[in-house]
């Protein structure tokens, strides 16, 4: 059963259609990335599933049921930067978060600090924390109440590379502990490193969704190189079923629909034409390439 099922959600702000018939499921235990350029509707969608905003059309279920107060308790979220007291310690800040939100108990504070690897620094003032530590404390607050799902809006926004790496490792760790993580981001590299599922939005429309590997594997790319590039290019242009050919500094990238050819066929074909390949390998498509392929007008 899906943790979250979104069906045909639409939302407009006046004339702006922020979401236009968006549907997808989030499987349990997944790290699910919601990707999209600025203004594509990511925050609007997260706000709807967290009951902060109402959709105009469509519906969603949490844990297979209509959303209710009971389900909300199983979801920790970080939509915007939480209020913190800079002169207080992590423990003192979390005590305030706990009593204001009513989520979890005081005994859980040590537990969440251990989860985000801040326990050793629990009695240091917030002002002494690095950016990554500050964000880990914010995530600790979202973990109060032992939620099984975490919803995070741009969790690495504004962080330096060290902070980004810390949050990436934390999200991976939370997933291995059984949490489902749903995160909006525009950092494609980060999403590829941490997420196993994605949904890509553009101008409120869902362009694609599913397992990252499946989203990336509709095409296969082989990189080929030989001493005489023009002859190789001309040969590969005659190769059956080639979709497109792209020149790169490392050689020629040849794209095919998945499973329509093999490196051996390419090698034999070139050899028959008197071309000896110096390189031939399958090139893994990056999420970044797929994203720009889908979102470029
Ligand atoms: P970003 O990556 O910039 O945070 P996003 O993908 O989260 O963007 P949203 O913030 O959901 O996108 O915005 C979707 C669209 O709705 C945008 O065109 C935005 O300008 C518009 N929008 C969002 N909130 C409001 C609002 N309160 N009033 C009017 N328009 C809004």
CSV table of C-alpha atoms and ligand atoms in Angstrom, one decimal:
chain,number,residue,atom,x,y,z
A,1,UNK,CA,0.0,0.0,0.0
A,2,UNK,CA,1.2,3.5,-0.9
A,3,UNK,CA,2.1,5.8,2.0
A,4,UNK,CA,0.7,8.7,0.0
A,5,UNK,CA,-1.6,8.6,-3.0
A,6,UNK,CA,-2.2,11.8,-4.9
A,7,UNK,CA,-5.0,11.9,-7.4
A,8,UNK,CA,-5.6,14.6,-9.9
A,9,UNK,CA,-4.7,17.5,-7.7
A,10,UNK,CA,-5.2,21.0,-9.1
A,11,UNK,CA,-4.7,24.4,-7.5
A,12,UNK,CA,-4.8,27.9,-8.9
A,13,UNK,CA,-3.9,31.3,-7.4
A,14,UNK,CA,-6.1,33.6,-9.3
A,15,UNK,CA,-5.1,33.1,-12.9
A,16,UNK,CA,-1.9,31.2,-12.1
A,17,UNK,CA,-2.4,27.4,-12.3
A,18,UNK,CA,0.1,26.2,-9.7
A,19,UNK,CA,-0.9,22.5,-10.1
A,20,UNK,CA,-2.7,21.0,-13.0
A,21,UNK,CA,-4.1,17.4,-12.5
A,22,UNK,CA,-1.1,15.9,-10.6
A,23,UNK,CA,-1.3,12.2,-9.7
A,24,UNK,CA,1.3,9.8,-8.3
A,25,UNK,CA,2.0,7.4,-5.4
A,26,UNK,CA,4.7,7.4,-2.8
A,27,UNK,CA,5.8,3.8,-1.9
A,28,UNK,CA,6.6,3.0,1.8
A,29,UNK,CA,10.2,3.3,2.7
A,30,UNK,CA,11.1,5.3,-0.3
A,31,UNK,CA,13.1,8.5,-0.5
A,32,UNK,CA,10.9,10.4,-2.9
A,33,UNK,CA,12.1,13.6,-4.6
A,34,UNK,CA,9.7,16.2,-6.0
A,35,UNK,CA,11.7,18.0,-8.6
A,36,UNK,CA,10.9,21.1,-10.7
A,37,UNK,CA,12.2,24.5,-11.8
A,38,UNK,CA,11.3,27.5,-9.7
A,39,UNK,CA,7.6,28.1,-9.6
A,40,UNK,CA,6.7,24.6,-10.8
A,41,UNK,CA,4.3,23.9,-7.9
A,42,UNK,CA,6.5,21.9,-5.5
A,43,UNK,CA,5.8,23.9,-2.3
A,44,UNK,CA,2.1,24.2,-3.3
A,45,UNK,CA,1.9,20.4,-3.5
A,46,UNK,CA,3.7,19.8,-0.2
A,47,UNK,CA,1.4,22.4,1.5
A,48,UNK,CA,-1.7,20.6,0.2
A,49,UNK,CA,-0.6,17.1,1.4
A,50,UNK,CA,0.3,18.6,4.8
A,51,UNK,CA,-3.2,20.2,5.0
A,52,UNK,CA,-1.8,23.8,5.1
A,53,UNK,CA,-3.5,24.6,1.8
A,54,UNK,CA,-6.7,23.2,0.2
A,55,UNK,CA,-6.7,22.0,-3.4
A,56,UNK,CA,-9.3,23.1,-5.9
A,57,UNK,CA,-9.7,19.7,-7.3
A,58,UNK,CA,-8.5,16.1,-6.7
A,59,UNK,CA,-7.8,14.2,-3.5
A,60,UNK,CA,-5.0,12.4,-1.6
A,61,UNK,CA,-4.8,9.6,0.9
A,62,UNK,CA,-2.3,8.9,3.6
A,63,UNK,CA,-1.7,5.3,4.5
A,64,UNK,CA,-4.6,4.3,2.2
A,65,UNK,CA,-7.1,6.4,4.1
A,66,UNK,CA,-8.7,9.9,4.0
A,67,UNK,CA,-6.4,12.3,5.7
A,68,UNK,CA,-7.2,12.8,9.4
A,69,UNK,CA,-5.7,14.1,12.6
A,70,UNK,CA,-4.5,10.6,13.5
A,71,UNK,CA,-2.5,10.3,10.2
A,72,UNK,CA,-1.0,13.8,10.6
A,73,UNK,CA,0.7,12.5,13.8
A,74,UNK,CA,2.6,10.0,11.7
A,75,UNK,CA,4.0,12.8,9.5
A,76,UNK,CA,6.9,15.1,10.5
A,77,UNK,CA,7.4,18.1,8.3
A,78,UNK,CA,9.8,21.0,7.6
A,79,UNK,CA,8.1,23.4,5.2
A,80,UNK,CA,9.9,26.6,6.2
A,81,UNK,CA,12.8,27.5,8.5
A,82,UNK,CA,11.5,26.9,12.0
A,83,UNK,CA,11.9,29.6,14.7
A,84,UNK,CA,14.9,29.0,16.9
A,85,UNK,CA,16.4,30.9,19.9
A,86,UNK,CA,20.1,31.5,18.9
A,87,UNK,CA,21.4,31.8,22.5
A,88,UNK,CA,19.8,28.5,23.6
A,89,UNK,CA,21.2,25.0,23.2
A,90,UNK,CA,19.8,22.3,21.0
A,91,UNK,CA,18.1,20.6,24.0
A,92,UNK,CA,16.5,23.9,25.1
A,93,UNK,CA,15.3,24.7,21.6
A,94,UNK,CA,13.8,21.3,21.1
A,95,UNK,CA,12.0,21.5,24.5
A,96,UNK,CA,10.3,24.7,23.2
A,97,UNK,CA,9.5,23.0,19.8
A,98,UNK,CA,8.1,20.1,21.7
A,99,UNK,CA,5.9,22.1,24.0
A,100,UNK,CA,4.6,24.5,21.3
A,101,UNK,CA,3.9,21.7,18.8
A,102,UNK,CA,2.6,19.2,21.4
A,103,UNK,CA,4.4,16.5,19.4
A,104,UNK,CA,6.4,13.8,21.1
A,105,UNK,CA,7.6,14.0,24.7
A,106,UNK,CA,10.5,15.5,26.5
A,107,UNK,CA,12.1,12.0,26.8
A,108,UNK,CA,12.3,11.9,23.0
A,109,UNK,CA,14.6,14.9,22.8
A,110,UNK,CA,17.8,12.8,23.4
A,111,UNK,CA,16.5,10.2,20.9
A,112,UNK,CA,16.0,12.7,18.1
A,113,UNK,CA,19.3,14.4,18.8
A,114,UNK,CA,21.0,11.0,18.5
A,115,UNK,CA,19.2,10.3,15.2
A,116,UNK,CA,20.5,13.5,13.6
A,117,UNK,CA,24.0,13.1,15.2
A,118,UNK,CA,23.9,16.1,17.4
A,119,UNK,CA,23.8,14.4,20.7
A,120,UNK,CA,27.4,15.2,21.5
A,121,UNK,CA,26.8,18.9,20.9
A,122,UNK,CA,23.3,18.9,22.6
A,123,UNK,CA,24.4,21.5,25.2
A,124,UNK,CA,26.1,23.9,22.8
A,125,UNK,CA,24.4,27.1,21.9
A,126,UNK,CA,22.7,27.3,18.5
A,127,UNK,CA,25.0,30.2,17.5
A,128,UNK,CA,28.0,27.9,17.6
A,129,UNK,CA,26.5,25.4,15.1
A,130,UNK,CA,27.6,25.1,11.4
A,131,UNK,CA,24.9,25.5,8.8
A,132,UNK,CA,24.5,21.7,8.4
A,133,UNK,CA,24.1,21.3,12.2
A,134,UNK,CA,21.4,24.0,12.2
A,135,UNK,CA,19.5,22.2,9.6
A,136,UNK,CA,20.0,18.9,11.4
A,137,UNK,CA,18.5,20.4,14.5
A,138,UNK,CA,15.5,21.6,12.4
A,139,UNK,CA,15.1,18.0,11.1
A,140,UNK,CA,15.4,16.8,14.8
A,141,UNK,CA,12.3,19.0,15.6
A,142,UNK,CA,10.4,17.4,12.7
A,143,UNK,CA,11.3,13.9,14.1
A,144,UNK,CA,9.6,14.6,17.4
A,145,UNK,CA,6.5,12.4,17.8
A,146,UNK,CA,8.3,9.5,16.0
A,147,UNK,CA,6.7,10.1,12.6
A,148,UNK,CA,7.1,7.3,10.0
A,149,UNK,CA,7.1,9.9,7.2
A,150,UNK,CA,9.1,13.1,6.8
A,151,UNK,CA,8.1,15.8,4.4
A,152,UNK,CA,10.9,18.3,3.7
A,153,UNK,CA,10.8,21.3,1.4
A,154,UNK,CA,14.3,22.1,0.0
A,155,UNK,CA,16.2,20.6,2.9
A,156,UNK,CA,19.6,21.6,1.6
A,157,UNK,CA,18.6,25.1,0.5
A,158,UNK,CA,21.2,27.7,1.5
A,159,UNK,CA,23.7,25.1,2.8
A,160,UNK,CA,27.4,25.0,1.8
A,161,UNK,CA,28.8,21.7,0.2
A,162,UNK,CA,29.7,20.3,3.7
A,163,UNK,CA,26.2,21.0,5.0
A,164,UNK,CA,24.6,19.5,1.9
A,165,UNK,CA,26.6,16.3,2.3
A,166,UNK,CA,25.6,16.1,6.0
A,167,UNK,CA,21.9,16.4,5.2
A,168,UNK,CA,22.3,13.8,2.3
A,169,UNK,CA,23.9,11.3,4.7
A,170,UNK,CA,21.2,12.0,7.3
A,171,UNK,CA,18.3,11.4,4.9
A,172,UNK,CA,19.9,8.2,3.8
A,173,UNK,CA,20.3,7.1,7.4
A,174,UNK,CA,16.7,8.0,8.2
A,175,UNK,CA,15.5,5.9,5.2
A,176,UNK,CA,17.5,2.9,6.5
A,177,UNK,CA,15.8,3.3,9.8
A,178,UNK,CA,12.4,2.9,8.1
A,179,UNK,CA,11.3,6.4,7.5
A,180,UNK,CA,9.7,7.4,4.2
A,181,UNK,CA,11.1,10.7,3.1
A,182,UNK,CA,9.3,13.0,0.7
A,183,UNK,CA,11.4,16.0,-0.3
A,184,UNK,CA,11.1,18.9,-2.8
A,185,UNK,CA,14.3,20.1,-4.3
A,186,UNK,CA,15.8,21.7,-7.3
A,187,UNK,CA,19.3,20.3,-6.7
A,188,UNK,CA,19.3,17.5,-9.3
A,189,UNK,CA,22.6,16.1,-8.2
A,190,UNK,CA,21.5,15.8,-4.6
A,191,UNK,CA,18.2,14.2,-5.6
A,192,UNK,CA,20.1,11.6,-7.8
A,193,UNK,CA,22.4,10.8,-4.9
A,194,UNK,CA,19.7,10.4,-2.2
A,195,UNK,CA,16.3,9.6,-3.8
A,196,UNK,CA,15.2,6.3,-5.2
A,197,UNK,CA,11.9,7.7,-6.6
A,198,UNK,CA,11.2,11.1,-8.3
A,199,UNK,CA,8.3,13.1,-9.7
A,200,UNK,CA,9.2,15.9,-12.1
A,201,UNK,CA,6.9,18.9,-12.3
A,202,UNK,CA,6.9,21.8,-14.7
A,203,UNK,CA,4.4,24.7,-14.6
A,204,UNK,CA,2.1,22.6,-12.4
A,205,UNK,CA,2.1,19.6,-14.7
A,206,UNK,CA,3.6,16.2,-13.8
A,207,UNK,CA,6.1,15.4,-16.6
A,208,UNK,CA,7.2,12.0,-15.3
A,209,UNK,CA,7.4,9.9,-12.1
A,210,UNK,CA,8.6,6.6,-10.8
A,211,UNK,CA,11.8,4.9,-9.8
A,212,UNK,CA,14.8,7.0,-10.6
A,213,UNK,CA,16.4,4.1,-12.6
A,214,UNK,CA,13.2,3.7,-14.6
A,215,UNK,CA,12.8,7.4,-15.3
A,216,UNK,CA,16.4,7.5,-16.6
A,217,UNK,CA,16.3,4.2,-18.5
A,218,UNK,CA,13.9,4.8,-21.4
A,219,UNK,CA,17.0,5.4,-23.6
A,220,UNK,CA,20.4,3.9,-23.7
A,221,UNK,CA,23.5,5.8,-24.7
A,222,UNK,CA,26.8,4.3,-26.0
A,223,UNK,CA,30.0,6.4,-26.2
A,224,UNK,CA,32.2,5.4,-29.1
A,225,UNK,CA,35.5,6.8,-30.2
A,226,UNK,CA,38.1,6.0,-32.9
A,227,UNK,CA,41.1,7.7,-34.5
A,228,UNK,CA,39.0,9.1,-37.4
A,229,UNK,CA,36.0,10.8,-35.9
A,230,UNK,CA,34.3,12.0,-39.2
A,231,UNK,CA,34.3,8.4,-40.6
A,232,UNK,CA,33.0,7.1,-37.3
A,233,UNK,CA,30.2,9.7,-37.2
A,234,UNK,CA,29.2,8.9,-40.8
A,235,UNK,CA,29.2,5.1,-40.0
A,236,UNK,CA,27.1,5.6,-36.8
A,237,UNK,CA,24.6,7.8,-38.7
A,238,UNK,CA,23.9,4.7,-40.9
A,239,UNK,CA,23.6,2.3,-37.9
A,240,UNK,CA,20.1,0.8,-37.7
A,241,UNK,CA,17.7,2.4,-35.1
A,242,UNK,CA,20.1,5.1,-33.9
A,243,UNK,CA,17.9,7.9,-32.5
A,244,UNK,CA,20.5,10.7,-32.4
A,245,UNK,CA,24.2,11.3,-32.3
A,246,UNK,CA,26.0,13.9,-30.2
A,247,UNK,CA,29.6,14.9,-30.5
A,248,UNK,CA,31.4,15.3,-27.2
A,249,UNK,CA,35.1,15.9,-26.3
A,250,UNK,CA,35.4,12.2,-25.3
A,251,UNK,CA,33.9,10.8,-28.5
A,252,UNK,CA,30.5,10.3,-30.0
A,253,UNK,CA,27.4,9.6,-28.0
A,254,UNK,CA,24.9,7.4,-29.8
A,255,UNK,CA,21.3,7.1,-28.4
A,256,UNK,CA,18.9,4.2,-28.8
A,257,UNK,CA,15.6,3.1,-27.4
A,258,UNK,CA,16.3,0.7,-24.5
A,259,UNK,CA,17.4,-2.8,-25.5
A,260,UNK,CA,17.4,-2.1,-29.3
A,261,UNK,CA,21.1,-2.7,-29.7
A,262,UNK,CA,24.3,-3.9,-27.9
A,263,UNK,CA,28.0,-2.9,-27.7
A,264,UNK,CA,28.8,-6.0,-29.7
A,265,UNK,CA,26.6,-5.0,-32.6
A,266,UNK,CA,28.1,-1.6,-32.7
A,267,UNK,CA,31.6,-3.0,-32.6
A,268,UNK,CA,30.9,-5.5,-35.4
A,269,UNK,CA,29.2,-2.9,-37.5
A,270,UNK,CA,32.1,-0.4,-37.2
A,271,UNK,CA,34.7,-3.2,-37.8
A,272,UNK,CA,32.9,-4.2,-41.1
A,273,UNK,CA,33.2,-0.6,-42.2
A,274,UNK,CA,36.9,-0.6,-41.5
A,275,UNK,CA,36.7,1.4,-38.3
A,276,UNK,CA,38.6,0.2,-35.2
A,277,UNK,CA,37.0,1.6,-32.0
A,278,UNK,CA,39.4,2.9,-29.3
A,279,UNK,CA,36.5,3.2,-26.8
A,280,UNK,CA,33.0,1.8,-26.5
A,281,UNK,CA,31.0,1.9,-23.3
A,282,UNK,CA,27.5,2.3,-22.0
A,283,UNK,CA,27.0,5.8,-20.7
A,284,UNK,CA,24.6,6.1,-17.7
A,285,UNK,CA,22.2,8.9,-18.1
A,286,UNK,CA,22.2,11.5,-15.4
A,287,UNK,CA,19.1,12.8,-13.8
A,288,UNK,CA,20.3,16.3,-14.8
A,289,UNK,CA,20.2,15.4,-18.5
A,290,UNK,CA,16.8,13.9,-18.2
A,291,UNK,CA,15.5,16.9,-16.3
A,292,UNK,CA,16.7,19.4,-18.9
A,293,UNK,CA,15.4,17.1,-21.7
A,294,UNK,CA,11.9,17.2,-20.1
A,295,UNK,CA,11.8,20.7,-18.9
A,296,UNK,CA,13.4,22.7,-21.7
A,297,UNK,CA,10.8,24.3,-24.0
B,1,LIG,P1,10.3,27.4,-5.9
B,1,LIG,O1,11.2,26.3,-6.3
B,1,LIG,O2,10.6,28.7,-6.4
B,1,LIG,O3,10.1,27.4,-4.4
B,1,LIG,P2,7.9,25.9,-6.3
B,1,LIG,O4,8.1,24.8,-7.3
B,1,LIG,O5,7.9,25.5,-4.9
B,1,LIG,O6,8.9,27.1,-6.6
B,1,LIG,P3,5.3,27.2,-5.8
B,1,LIG,O7,5.9,28.0,-4.7
B,1,LIG,O8,4.4,26.1,-5.4
B,1,LIG,O9,6.5,26.6,-6.7
B,1,LIG,O10,4.6,28.1,-6.8
B,1,LIG,C1,3.9,27.6,-8.0
B,1,LIG,C2,3.3,28.9,-8.7
B,1,LIG,O11,2.3,29.5,-7.9
B,1,LIG,C3,4.3,30.0,-9.0
B,1,LIG,O12,4.0,30.5,-10.2
B,1,LIG,C4,4.1,30.9,-7.9
B,1,LIG,O13,4.4,32.3,-8.3
B,1,LIG,C5,2.6,30.8,-7.6
B,1,LIG,N1,2.2,31.1,-6.2
B,1,LIG,C6,2.7,30.4,-5.1
B,1,LIG,N2,2.1,30.9,-4.0
B,1,LIG,C7,1.3,31.9,-4.4
B,1,LIG,C8,0.5,32.8,-3.7
B,1,LIG,N3,0.3,32.7,-2.4
B,1,LIG,N4,-0.2,33.7,-4.4
B,1,LIG,C9,-0.1,33.8,-5.7
B,1,LIG,N5,0.7,32.9,-6.5
B,1,LIG,C10,1.4,32.0,-5.8
